[in-house]
């Protein structure tokens, strides 16, 4: 792998500023990488190389005239194929949408484009952001580069794979029950689900509007901060977009955690299904934070099942409401896991839905009350239950078999990062989650960055 | 199969009402998932009782410190 394919967004940005490389040279290098690796790992569904080279030339022109638009100007990125891109096919991973070409850009791509980013293409996502590795998917699923027999995690699967294989330094995913953090964890990269409403959902194909989050994925938390700064902010054209503005998160980045108080959520670490390896990885992460100057306190939240059930009920119910007309006509054209997961929503009554929404309020209030009572800046718990499952062993309703450890942050809307935590005995990436107070996304990313700086051995790209 | 399970007939009727074509679904699996979800939902009863605040649009600002 070339140095350019390996470099971080922050490094690439400084190369471009210092004119050590042009955006066209960088874009061409990544196009060669994609051409060499995409057939093997299938991260990109649609490549936009001509557009990318045109945008790169424009970025180089701005650099020559000293009118760069910021750290992302000239940096190649890719989008999960659930984000609308004008005149570029956007499939949401479904054969039903194989010829769908939006007439407008999503808010996220509007902002990235305005920041000077270069679009390399659209990344594979599981069908309608809720499917999985069915044998009958319309598009080939991405393969986990750490072990191609194991699942990448979904639904931002292509993003996790493209980052881990050096095809792209920055990507945008979305997360309703863990769809940024799960592929980030299973592919060994970084990702943050920002505070609910911080990044506009306009033009992101909805799975469940009240739980959907748009957010960045990259190979480091510092790069996630650079991306988040470019895409966050109020959007008057989308009803869930928050009016609350926060300062840029990237300046918060530092190498220590002095003064931070982190709560280890012990009942999440001990929850049903969490492997001893995942627990140990989380404990080791807490030791690193302690060495970096943080104070660690042990706390307990309500049962992980409570968050999982409320999240699953709301998500499935809203997903069925979005898709029921499509299901009536074309159920047989939807892939196996997707149609089974979404169909469950047909059996959730209005009373059940309201019960889950009420539980959401109670659980959210309880979570933040506990953080306030114990003066906690952050919460920490395992990223995943254990190793990624094998592709042919992903159950249709896995979130009813064991609790979903990513669900609490979707339900509460809190910012939540997936952070690398080494490798398991099977040599698969492990991770932990850091969550924060509402709109404290910068604090989450700063702590994650300090941890990554202290553990460089956990960063491993696939050659 | 779940044909003789309590609630099966009513569940099949719900499928028809929702226009779900059972030719494309593994009915047994979906039925069991429904039962499992209902069982799990009952654990939220105490938390979200009838007296608690009616659900409204989720506003993250309400929980911001």
Short mmCIF file of C-alpha atoms in Angstrom, two decimals:
data_model
loop_
_atom_site.label_atom_id
_atom_site.label_comp_id
_atom_site.label_asym_id
_atom_site.label_seq_id
_atom_site.Cartn_x
_atom_site.Cartn_y
_atom_site.Cartn_z
CA UNK A 1 0.00 0.00 0.00
CA UNK A 2 1.31 3.46 -0.86
CA UNK A 3 1.92 6.15 1.73
CA UNK A 4 -0.95 8.18 0.26
CA UNK A 5 -3.42 5.30 0.71
CA UNK A 6 -2.25 4.90 4.29
CA UNK A 7 -2.30 8.60 5.27
CA UNK A 8 -4.87 10.21 7.53
CA UNK A 9 -7.13 13.07 6.50
CA UNK A 10 -5.11 15.40 8.74
CA UNK A 11 -1.86 14.32 7.05
CA UNK A 12 -3.32 14.55 3.55
CA UNK A 13 -4.65 18.00 4.30
CA UNK A 14 -1.21 19.21 5.35
CA UNK A 15 0.38 17.58 2.25
CA UNK A 16 -2.09 19.52 0.10
CA UNK A 17 -1.49 22.80 1.93
CA UNK A 18 2.28 22.36 1.65
CA UNK A 19 1.89 21.30 -1.99
CA UNK A 20 3.77 18.08 -1.39
CA UNK A 21 1.05 16.42 -3.42
CA UNK A 22 -1.76 17.73 -5.57
CA UNK A 23 -5.36 16.68 -5.16
CA UNK A 24 -5.26 15.17 -8.66
CA UNK A 25 -2.19 13.06 -7.76
CA UNK A 26 -3.85 11.95 -4.53
CA UNK A 27 -7.13 11.15 -6.26
CA UNK A 28 -5.33 9.18 -8.99
CA UNK A 29 -3.43 7.20 -6.34
CA UNK A 30 -6.66 6.24 -4.57
CA UNK A 31 -8.39 5.38 -7.85
CA UNK A 32 -5.52 2.95 -8.53
CA UNK A 33 -5.98 1.51 -5.03
CA UNK A 34 -9.73 1.06 -5.58
CA UNK A 35 -9.11 -0.56 -8.96
CA UNK A 36 -6.68 -2.95 -7.31
CA UNK A 37 -8.77 -3.85 -4.25
CA UNK A 38 -12.46 -3.32 -4.90
CA UNK A 39 -13.00 -6.53 -6.82
CA UNK A 40 -11.66 -8.41 -3.82
CA UNK A 41 -13.53 -6.58 -1.02
CA UNK A 42 -16.50 -4.96 -2.86
CA UNK A 43 -16.70 -1.76 -0.83
CA UNK A 44 -17.76 0.55 -3.68
CA UNK A 45 -21.10 0.10 -5.41
CA UNK A 46 -20.66 3.07 -7.71
CA UNK A 47 -17.39 4.80 -8.59
CA UNK A 48 -17.42 8.46 -9.64
CA UNK A 49 -13.84 8.78 -10.85
CA UNK A 50 -14.47 11.32 -13.61
CA UNK A 51 -16.29 13.60 -11.19
CA UNK A 52 -13.56 13.06 -8.59
CA UNK A 53 -10.81 14.11 -10.99
CA UNK A 54 -12.79 17.18 -12.03
CA UNK A 55 -13.31 18.15 -8.37
CA UNK A 56 -9.62 17.47 -7.65
CA UNK A 57 -8.56 19.81 -10.47
CA UNK A 58 -10.83 22.51 -9.03
CA UNK A 59 -9.31 21.98 -5.57
CA UNK A 60 -5.80 22.27 -6.98
CA UNK A 61 -6.82 25.49 -8.69
CA UNK A 62 -8.04 26.88 -5.34
CA UNK A 63 -4.77 25.87 -3.70
CA UNK A 64 -2.79 27.61 -6.44
CA UNK A 65 -4.83 30.77 -5.85
CA UNK A 66 -4.53 30.48 -2.02
CA UNK A 67 -8.29 30.24 -1.55
CA UNK A 68 -8.53 26.79 0.03
CA UNK A 69 -11.88 26.10 1.68
CA UNK A 70 -10.51 24.32 4.74
CA UNK A 71 -8.95 21.03 5.82
CA UNK A 72 -11.09 18.86 3.53
CA UNK A 73 -10.40 20.84 0.37
CA UNK A 74 -9.05 18.36 -2.19
CA UNK A 75 -9.39 15.36 0.14
CA UNK A 76 -11.12 12.30 -1.38
CA UNK A 77 -14.16 10.92 0.44
CA UNK A 78 -16.93 8.39 -0.20
CA UNK A 79 -20.55 8.19 0.92
CA UNK A 80 -22.69 5.31 2.09
CA UNK A 81 -25.10 4.63 -0.76
CA UNK A 82 -28.02 5.81 1.33
CA UNK A 83 -27.11 9.50 0.84
CA UNK A 84 -28.69 11.16 -2.16
CA UNK A 85 -26.28 12.53 -4.72
CA UNK A 86 -27.65 14.55 -7.62
CA UNK A 87 -27.36 12.72 -10.95
CA UNK A 88 -25.50 9.84 -9.28
CA UNK A 89 -27.26 6.51 -8.69
CA UNK A 90 -28.24 5.99 -5.05
CA UNK A 91 -29.51 2.46 -4.40
CA UNK A 92 -29.79 2.22 -0.59
CA UNK A 93 -28.45 -1.28 -1.24
CA UNK A 94 -31.71 -2.44 -2.82
CA UNK A 95 -32.45 -3.98 -6.19
CA UNK A 96 -35.72 -2.04 -6.09
CA UNK A 97 -33.64 1.14 -6.34
CA UNK A 98 -31.02 -0.11 -8.78
CA UNK A 99 -31.84 2.68 -11.25
CA UNK A 100 -32.75 5.38 -8.72
CA UNK A 101 -30.99 8.66 -9.56
CA UNK A 102 -31.78 11.53 -7.17
CA UNK A 103 -32.36 15.02 -8.47
CA UNK A 104 -30.94 16.73 -5.37
CA UNK A 105 -27.96 16.27 -3.06
CA UNK A 106 -28.27 15.20 0.55
CA UNK A 107 -27.39 17.88 3.09
CA UNK A 108 -24.26 15.96 4.07
CA UNK A 109 -22.91 15.86 0.53
CA UNK A 110 -23.87 19.51 -0.02
CA UNK A 111 -21.71 20.45 2.96
CA UNK A 112 -18.81 18.20 2.04
CA UNK A 113 -18.86 19.46 -1.54
CA UNK A 114 -18.87 23.03 -0.26
CA UNK A 115 -15.85 22.14 1.91
CA UNK A 116 -14.00 21.07 -1.24
CA UNK A 117 -14.14 17.29 -0.71
CA UNK A 118 -13.64 15.03 -3.72
CA UNK A 119 -16.23 12.26 -4.21
CA UNK A 120 -14.69 8.90 -5.16
CA UNK A 121 -18.02 7.08 -5.11
CA UNK A 122 -20.86 5.44 -3.22
CA UNK A 123 -20.27 2.66 -0.73
CA UNK A 124 -22.14 -0.58 -0.28
CA UNK A 125 -24.74 -0.61 2.46
CA UNK A 126 -27.06 -3.36 3.58
CA UNK A 127 -30.48 -3.14 1.98
CA UNK A 128 -32.53 -0.20 3.26
CA UNK A 129 -29.93 0.09 6.06
CA UNK A 130 -31.48 -2.85 7.90
CA UNK A 131 -30.58 -5.88 5.84
CA UNK A 132 -27.61 -8.15 6.17
CA UNK A 133 -25.55 -10.71 4.32
CA UNK A 134 -28.40 -12.59 2.64
CA UNK A 135 -27.39 -14.84 -0.26
CA UNK A 136 -30.05 -13.09 -2.36
CA UNK A 137 -28.92 -9.45 -2.05
CA UNK A 138 -29.17 -7.45 -5.28
CA UNK A 139 -25.60 -6.19 -4.89
CA UNK A 140 -22.63 -8.19 -3.63
CA UNK A 141 -21.99 -7.56 0.05
CA UNK A 142 -18.66 -6.10 1.18
CA UNK A 143 -16.19 -8.56 2.67
CA UNK A 144 -14.37 -8.05 5.95
CA UNK A 145 -10.71 -7.62 4.99
CA UNK A 146 -9.54 -9.04 8.33
CA UNK A 147 -11.27 -12.36 7.54
CA UNK A 148 -13.47 -12.57 4.48
CA UNK A 149 -15.55 -15.37 5.99
CA UNK A 150 -16.73 -13.01 8.73
CA UNK A 151 -19.32 -10.27 8.57
CA UNK A 152 -18.29 -6.62 8.18
CA UNK A 153 -21.20 -5.52 10.31
CA UNK A 154 -23.83 -3.26 8.86
CA UNK A 155 -25.27 -1.20 7.61
CA UNK A 156 -22.36 1.13 6.68
CA UNK A 157 -20.42 -1.96 5.58
CA UNK A 158 -18.67 -0.56 2.52
CA UNK A 159 -17.40 2.40 4.53
CA UNK A 160 -15.73 0.16 7.11
CA UNK A 161 -14.11 -1.93 4.39
CA UNK A 162 -12.97 0.98 2.18
CA UNK A 163 -11.27 2.63 5.16
CA UNK A 164 -9.61 -0.54 6.43
CA UNK A 165 -8.16 -1.33 3.01
CA UNK A 166 -6.84 2.15 2.22
CA UNK A 167 -9.29 2.79 -0.61
CA UNK A 168 -10.46 6.05 0.93
CA UNK A 169 -9.38 8.08 4.00
CA UNK A 170 -12.82 9.37 4.97
CA UNK A 171 -16.40 8.22 4.64
CA UNK A 172 -19.89 9.03 5.82
CA UNK A 173 -22.12 6.36 7.35
CA UNK A 174 -25.42 6.38 9.18
CA UNK A 175 -26.46 4.79 12.45
CA UNK A 176 -29.94 3.81 13.72
CA UNK A 177 -29.04 0.86 15.93
CA UNK A 178 -25.26 0.85 15.52
CA UNK A 179 -24.70 1.06 11.76
CA UNK A 180 -21.65 3.33 12.00
CA UNK A 181 -20.14 1.78 15.12
CA UNK A 182 -20.64 -1.90 14.22
CA UNK A 183 -18.77 -1.85 10.87
CA UNK A 184 -16.17 0.50 12.37
CA UNK A 185 -15.63 -2.02 15.18
CA UNK A 186 -15.60 -5.14 13.01
CA UNK A 187 -13.31 -3.58 10.38
CA UNK A 188 -10.95 -1.94 12.89
CA UNK A 189 -11.54 1.73 12.05
CA UNK A 190 -13.06 4.76 13.82
CA UNK A 191 -16.56 6.16 13.72
CA UNK A 192 -18.84 8.44 15.66
CA UNK A 193 -22.59 8.58 15.84
CA UNK A 194 -23.02 12.27 16.63
CA UNK A 195 -25.65 13.78 18.92
CA UNK A 196 -29.13 13.32 17.47
CA UNK A 197 -29.99 16.27 15.24
CA UNK A 198 -26.43 17.63 15.02
CA UNK A 199 -26.01 16.45 11.41
CA UNK A 200 -28.90 16.95 9.03
CA UNK A 201 -30.71 13.84 7.79
CA UNK A 202 -32.02 15.57 4.66
CA UNK A 203 -31.45 13.31 1.68
CA UNK A 204 -30.43 10.30 3.79
CA UNK A 205 -32.89 7.54 2.94
CA UNK A 206 -34.72 6.97 6.23
CA UNK A 207 -34.80 3.77 8.21
CA UNK A 208 -36.34 5.27 11.33
CA UNK A 209 -36.46 9.05 11.40
CA UNK A 210 -36.54 9.40 15.16
CA UNK A 211 -33.45 7.22 15.62
CA UNK A 212 -31.42 7.83 12.42
CA UNK A 213 -28.09 9.61 12.80
CA UNK A 214 -25.69 10.72 10.05
CA UNK A 215 -22.02 10.63 10.95
CA UNK A 216 -18.39 10.24 9.94
CA UNK A 217 -16.15 7.21 9.70
CA UNK A 218 -12.39 7.39 9.24
CA UNK A 219 -9.20 5.71 10.40
CA UNK A 220 -8.83 7.94 13.46
CA UNK A 221 -11.01 9.96 15.78
CA UNK A 222 -9.11 13.10 14.82
CA UNK A 223 -10.18 12.56 11.21
CA UNK A 224 -13.75 11.95 12.37
CA UNK A 225 -13.61 15.35 14.10
CA UNK A 226 -12.47 17.05 10.88
CA UNK A 227 -15.33 15.44 8.98
CA UNK A 228 -17.91 16.17 11.67
CA UNK A 229 -16.93 19.84 11.70
CA UNK A 230 -17.67 19.99 7.97
CA UNK A 231 -21.07 18.28 8.06
CA UNK A 232 -22.68 19.43 11.32
CA UNK A 233 -24.90 22.45 11.78
CA UNK A 234 -28.53 23.48 11.64
CA UNK A 235 -30.46 22.71 8.47
CA UNK A 236 -33.75 24.63 8.25
CA UNK A 237 -34.88 22.23 5.55
CA UNK A 238 -35.08 19.18 7.86
CA UNK A 239 -37.38 18.98 10.87
CA UNK A 240 -35.09 16.88 13.07
CA UNK A 241 -32.10 19.19 12.63
CA UNK A 242 -31.16 20.83 15.92
CA UNK A 243 -30.85 24.59 16.21
CA UNK A 244 -28.22 24.10 18.88
CA UNK A 245 -24.82 25.01 17.48
CA UNK A 246 -21.58 23.64 18.89
CA UNK A 247 -18.05 24.90 18.28
CA UNK A 248 -15.79 22.89 15.95
CA UNK A 249 -14.74 19.60 17.55
CA UNK A 250 -11.28 19.27 16.00
CA UNK A 251 -9.60 21.95 18.15
CA UNK A 252 -10.56 19.89 21.26
CA UNK A 253 -8.09 17.22 20.17
CA UNK A 254 -5.26 16.73 22.67
CA UNK A 255 -3.01 13.96 23.92
CA UNK A 256 -4.17 13.71 27.52
CA UNK A 257 -7.35 13.19 29.48
CA UNK A 258 -6.48 15.16 32.61
CA UNK A 259 -9.58 16.18 34.52
CA UNK A 260 -11.92 13.84 32.66
CA UNK A 261 -14.23 11.61 34.68
CA UNK A 262 -15.23 8.44 32.85
CA UNK A 263 -17.96 6.10 34.05
CA UNK A 264 -17.44 2.43 33.32
CA UNK A 265 -20.95 1.01 32.80
CA UNK A 266 -20.34 -2.28 34.55
CA UNK A 267 -23.73 -3.84 33.87
CA UNK A 268 -23.19 -3.28 30.12
CA UNK A 269 -19.77 -4.93 30.35
CA UNK A 270 -21.33 -7.86 32.20
CA UNK A 271 -24.41 -8.10 29.98
CA UNK A 272 -25.63 -11.30 28.39
CA UNK A 273 -23.52 -12.26 25.39
CA UNK A 274 -20.50 -10.03 26.08
CA UNK A 275 -17.36 -12.13 25.64
CA UNK A 276 -14.60 -12.19 28.24
CA UNK A 277 -12.25 -10.81 25.56
CA UNK A 278 -14.51 -7.79 24.95
CA UNK A 279 -14.78 -7.17 28.67
CA UNK A 280 -11.00 -7.39 29.08
CA UNK A 281 -10.43 -5.03 26.13
CA UNK A 282 -12.72 -2.48 27.77
CA UNK A 283 -10.92 -2.84 31.11
CA UNK A 284 -7.55 -2.33 29.38
CA UNK A 285 -8.90 0.78 27.68
CA UNK A 286 -9.94 2.16 31.05
CA UNK A 287 -6.41 1.52 32.35
CA UNK A 288 -5.04 3.55 29.45
CA UNK A 289 -7.44 6.40 30.24
CA UNK A 290 -6.33 6.28 33.86
CA UNK A 291 -2.70 6.56 32.73
CA UNK A 292 -3.70 9.53 30.57
CA UNK A 293 -5.01 11.33 33.64
CA UNK A 294 -8.71 10.44 33.67
CA UNK A 295 -10.60 9.39 36.78
CA UNK A 296 -12.59 6.19 36.38
CA UNK A 297 -15.81 5.48 38.30
CA UNK A 298 -17.93 2.36 38.13
CA UNK A 299 -21.63 2.95 37.48
CA UNK A 300 -24.72 0.98 36.54
CA UNK A 301 -27.46 1.96 34.12
CA UNK A 302 -30.81 0.24 33.47
CA UNK A 303 -30.66 -3.15 31.78
CA UNK A 304 -29.16 -3.21 28.29
CA UNK A 305 -32.26 -5.15 27.25
CA UNK A 306 -34.49 -2.17 28.11
CA UNK A 307 -32.59 0.07 25.68
CA UNK A 308 -32.51 -2.70 23.07
CA UNK A 309 -36.23 -3.42 23.20
CA UNK A 310 -37.26 0.23 23.07
CA UNK A 311 -34.84 0.91 20.20
CA UNK A 312 -35.87 -2.18 18.24
CA UNK A 313 -39.57 -1.46 18.66
CA UNK A 314 -39.31 2.13 17.48
CA UNK A 315 -36.91 1.33 14.63
CA UNK A 316 -38.86 -1.64 13.30
CA UNK A 317 -42.19 0.08 13.58
CA UNK A 318 -41.01 3.21 11.75
CA UNK A 319 -39.21 1.12 9.11
CA UNK A 320 -42.38 -0.82 8.34
CA UNK A 321 -44.34 2.42 8.09
CA UNK A 322 -41.82 3.66 5.50
CA UNK A 323 -41.81 0.45 3.48
CA UNK A 324 -45.26 -1.10 3.83
CA UNK A 325 -46.58 0.08 0.46
CA UNK A 326 -43.42 -1.24 -1.21
CA UNK A 327 -43.78 -4.51 0.67
CA UNK A 328 -47.38 -4.96 -0.48
CA UNK A 329 -46.26 -4.86 -4.11
CA UNK A 330 -42.74 -6.21 -4.15
CA UNK A 331 -41.98 -8.21 -1.03
CA UNK A 332 -40.41 -11.01 -3.07
CA UNK A 333 -37.90 -8.57 -4.57
CA UNK A 334 -36.54 -7.55 -1.18
CA UNK A 335 -33.67 -9.68 0.16
CA UNK A 336 -34.33 -12.32 2.78
CA UNK A 337 -32.94 -10.65 5.92
CA UNK A 338 -34.36 -7.23 5.04
CA UNK A 339 -37.90 -8.43 4.42
CA UNK A 340 -37.92 -10.50 7.60
CA UNK A 341 -36.56 -7.69 9.76
CA UNK A 342 -38.88 -5.01 8.39
CA UNK A 343 -41.94 -7.30 8.37
CA UNK A 344 -41.71 -7.56 12.14
CA UNK A 345 -42.90 -3.97 12.28
CA UNK A 346 -46.32 -5.01 10.98
CA UNK A 347 -47.04 -6.64 14.33
CA UNK A 348 -46.14 -3.71 16.57
CA UNK A 349 -49.29 -1.94 17.70
CA UNK A 350 -49.62 1.79 18.27
CA UNK A 351 -49.78 1.04 22.00
CA UNK A 352 -46.48 -0.86 21.82
CA UNK A 353 -44.88 1.95 19.84
CA UNK A 354 -45.97 4.55 22.40
CA UNK A 355 -44.78 2.34 25.22
CA UNK A 356 -41.34 2.23 23.59
CA UNK A 357 -41.34 6.00 23.07
CA UNK A 358 -42.25 6.55 26.72
CA UNK A 359 -39.49 4.15 27.74
CA UNK A 360 -37.11 6.17 25.54
CA UNK A 361 -37.80 9.30 27.55
CA UNK A 362 -37.39 7.50 30.86
CA UNK A 363 -34.17 5.75 29.81
CA UNK A 364 -32.70 8.92 28.32
CA UNK A 365 -33.47 10.93 31.44
CA UNK A 366 -32.10 8.17 33.68
CA UNK A 367 -28.87 7.98 31.66
CA UNK A 368 -28.14 11.70 31.78
CA UNK A 369 -29.26 12.01 35.42
CA UNK A 370 -26.74 9.34 36.33
CA UNK A 371 -23.98 11.14 34.43
CA UNK A 372 -24.82 14.39 36.18
CA UNK A 373 -25.13 12.80 39.63
CA UNK A 374 -21.69 11.14 39.34
CA UNK A 375 -20.20 14.18 37.55
CA UNK A 376 -19.25 12.02 34.59
CA UNK A 377 -17.96 13.48 31.36
CA UNK A 378 -18.11 10.20 29.46
CA UNK A 379 -19.37 6.64 29.66
CA UNK A 380 -17.30 3.67 28.52
CA UNK A 381 -18.39 0.11 27.72
CA UNK A 382 -17.54 -2.64 25.22
CA UNK A 383 -17.96 -1.87 21.54
CA UNK A 384 -19.26 -5.24 20.44
CA UNK A 385 -20.29 -8.42 22.23
CA UNK A 386 -17.45 -10.37 20.63
CA UNK A 387 -15.91 -11.30 17.28
CA UNK A 388 -17.93 -10.65 14.09
CA UNK A 389 -20.10 -13.64 13.21
CA UNK A 390 -19.42 -15.71 10.12
CA UNK A 391 -21.36 -14.44 7.10
CA UNK A 392 -23.59 -17.50 6.92
CA UNK A 393 -24.39 -17.36 10.62
CA UNK A 394 -26.01 -13.94 10.99
CA UNK A 395 -29.45 -14.54 12.53
CA UNK A 396 -32.36 -12.50 11.16
CA UNK A 397 -33.30 -11.19 14.60
CA UNK A 398 -29.95 -11.15 16.40
CA UNK A 399 -31.11 -8.18 18.48
CA UNK A 400 -33.83 -10.36 19.99
CA UNK A 401 -31.35 -13.14 20.84
CA UNK A 402 -28.80 -10.99 22.67
CA UNK A 403 -28.96 -7.31 23.64
CA UNK A 404 -27.65 -4.72 21.20
CA UNK A 405 -24.79 -2.92 22.91
CA UNK A 406 -24.91 -0.03 20.46
CA UNK A 407 -28.63 0.65 21.07
CA UNK A 408 -28.38 2.87 24.18
CA UNK A 409 -26.77 5.77 22.33
CA UNK A 410 -29.30 5.62 19.50
CA UNK A 411 -32.13 5.71 21.97
CA UNK A 412 -30.70 8.52 24.11
CA UNK A 413 -29.31 10.45 21.14
CA UNK A 414 -25.96 10.85 22.92
CA UNK A 415 -22.75 11.10 20.88
CA UNK A 416 -21.03 7.71 20.76
CA UNK A 417 -17.69 6.75 19.25
CA UNK A 418 -16.38 3.32 18.37
CA UNK A 419 -12.69 3.14 19.29
CA UNK A 420 -10.17 0.40 18.39
CA UNK A 421 -9.06 -1.77 21.32
CA UNK A 422 -6.66 -4.31 19.85
CA UNK A 423 -7.22 -7.74 18.39
CA UNK A 424 -8.95 -10.88 19.64
CA UNK A 425 -7.49 -14.38 19.81
CA UNK A 426 -8.97 -14.87 16.32
CA UNK A 427 -7.02 -11.78 15.20
CA UNK A 428 -10.21 -9.79 14.64
CA UNK A 429 -10.45 -6.10 15.63
CA UNK A 430 -11.92 -5.32 19.04
CA UNK A 431 -13.35 -2.03 20.23
CA UNK A 432 -14.98 -0.08 23.01
CA UNK A 433 -17.54 2.71 22.98
CA UNK A 434 -17.24 6.17 24.47
CA UNK A 435 -20.41 8.20 24.88
CA UNK A 436 -20.88 11.69 26.19
CA UNK A 437 -23.40 14.32 27.18
CA UNK A 438 -25.69 15.70 24.52
CA UNK A 439 -23.71 17.94 22.13
CA UNK A 440 -20.40 17.02 23.82
CA UNK A 441 -19.23 15.33 20.63
CA UNK A 442 -15.92 17.17 20.83
CA UNK A 443 -15.17 15.75 24.26
CA UNK A 444 -15.91 12.20 23.07
CA UNK A 445 -13.62 12.59 20.06
CA UNK A 446 -10.86 14.27 22.07
CA UNK A 447 -10.75 11.39 24.57
CA UNK A 448 -10.85 8.82 21.77
CA UNK A 449 -7.98 10.61 20.03
CA UNK A 450 -5.86 10.70 23.19
CA UNK A 451 -6.43 6.95 23.60
CA UNK A 452 -5.51 6.26 19.94
CA UNK A 453 -2.29 8.26 20.33
CA UNK A 454 -1.40 6.13 23.35
CA UNK A 455 -2.13 2.85 21.52
CA UNK A 456 -0.72 3.17 17.98
CA UNK A 457 -0.23 -0.60 17.81
CA UNK A 458 -4.01 -1.06 17.42
CA UNK A 459 -4.08 0.76 14.07
CA UNK A 460 -3.68 -1.84 11.34
CA UNK A 461 -4.63 -1.46 7.70
CA UNK A 462 -5.07 -4.43 5.41
CA UNK A 463 -2.39 -4.50 2.72
CA UNK B 1 -43.89 -25.28 13.04
CA UNK B 2 -46.08 -22.95 15.09
CA UNK B 3 -49.48 -23.81 13.62
CA UNK B 4 -50.78 -25.15 16.92
CA UNK B 5 -49.28 -22.35 19.05
CA UNK B 6 -51.63 -19.96 20.84
CA UNK B 7 -52.07 -16.80 18.82
CA UNK B 8 -51.11 -18.35 15.47
CA UNK B 9 -54.51 -17.90 13.80
CA UNK B 10 -54.74 -14.29 14.95
CA UNK B 11 -51.19 -13.68 13.76
CA UNK B 12 -51.98 -15.02 10.28
CA UNK B 13 -54.96 -12.67 10.19
CA UNK B 14 -52.66 -9.76 11.09
CA UNK B 15 -50.42 -10.74 8.17
CA UNK B 16 -53.40 -10.52 5.82
CA UNK B 17 -54.43 -7.15 7.24
CA UNK B 18 -50.91 -5.86 6.73
CA UNK B 19 -50.85 -7.27 3.17
CA UNK B 20 -47.84 -9.41 3.99
CA UNK B 21 -47.53 -12.26 1.55
CA UNK B 22 -46.49 -15.29 3.57
CA UNK B 23 -45.16 -16.97 0.43
CA UNK B 24 -42.08 -14.75 0.85
CA UNK B 25 -41.62 -15.08 4.60
CA UNK B 26 -40.56 -17.90 6.85
CA UNK B 27 -43.74 -17.57 8.83
CA UNK B 28 -42.58 -19.72 11.72
CA UNK B 29 -39.50 -17.55 12.24
CA UNK B 30 -41.39 -14.25 12.06
CA UNK B 31 -44.12 -15.56 14.38
CA UNK B 32 -41.55 -16.61 16.98
CA UNK B 33 -39.79 -13.22 16.69
CA UNK B 34 -43.14 -11.47 17.27
CA UNK B 35 -43.74 -13.55 20.37
CA UNK B 36 -40.22 -12.86 21.62
CA UNK B 37 -40.58 -9.10 21.03
CA UNK B 38 -43.94 -9.03 22.81
CA UNK B 39 -42.40 -10.82 25.77
CA UNK B 40 -39.54 -8.32 25.89
CA UNK B 41 -41.91 -5.37 25.50
CA UNK B 42 -43.81 -6.45 28.57
CA UNK B 43 -40.64 -5.78 30.59
CA UNK B 44 -41.02 -2.07 29.76
CA UNK B 45 -44.49 -1.97 31.39
CA UNK B 46 -43.31 -0.70 34.75
CA UNK B 47 -41.04 1.92 33.25
CA UNK B 48 -43.54 3.41 30.85
CA UNK B 49 -46.77 3.17 32.77
CA UNK B 50 -49.97 4.87 31.77
CA UNK B 51 -49.23 7.82 34.04
CA UNK B 52 -45.92 8.72 32.41
CA UNK B 53 -45.64 11.53 29.96
CA UNK B 54 -47.07 10.91 26.54
CA UNK B 55 -44.40 10.40 23.91
CA UNK B 56 -43.56 13.45 21.89
CA UNK B 57 -40.98 14.38 19.31
CA UNK B 58 -37.52 13.60 20.66
CA UNK B 59 -35.60 16.81 21.38
CA UNK B 60 -31.95 16.35 22.35
CA UNK B 61 -31.87 19.91 23.71
CA UNK B 62 -34.14 18.81 26.58
CA UNK B 63 -31.35 16.64 27.95
CA UNK B 64 -28.48 19.03 27.33
CA UNK B 65 -26.53 20.22 30.36
#
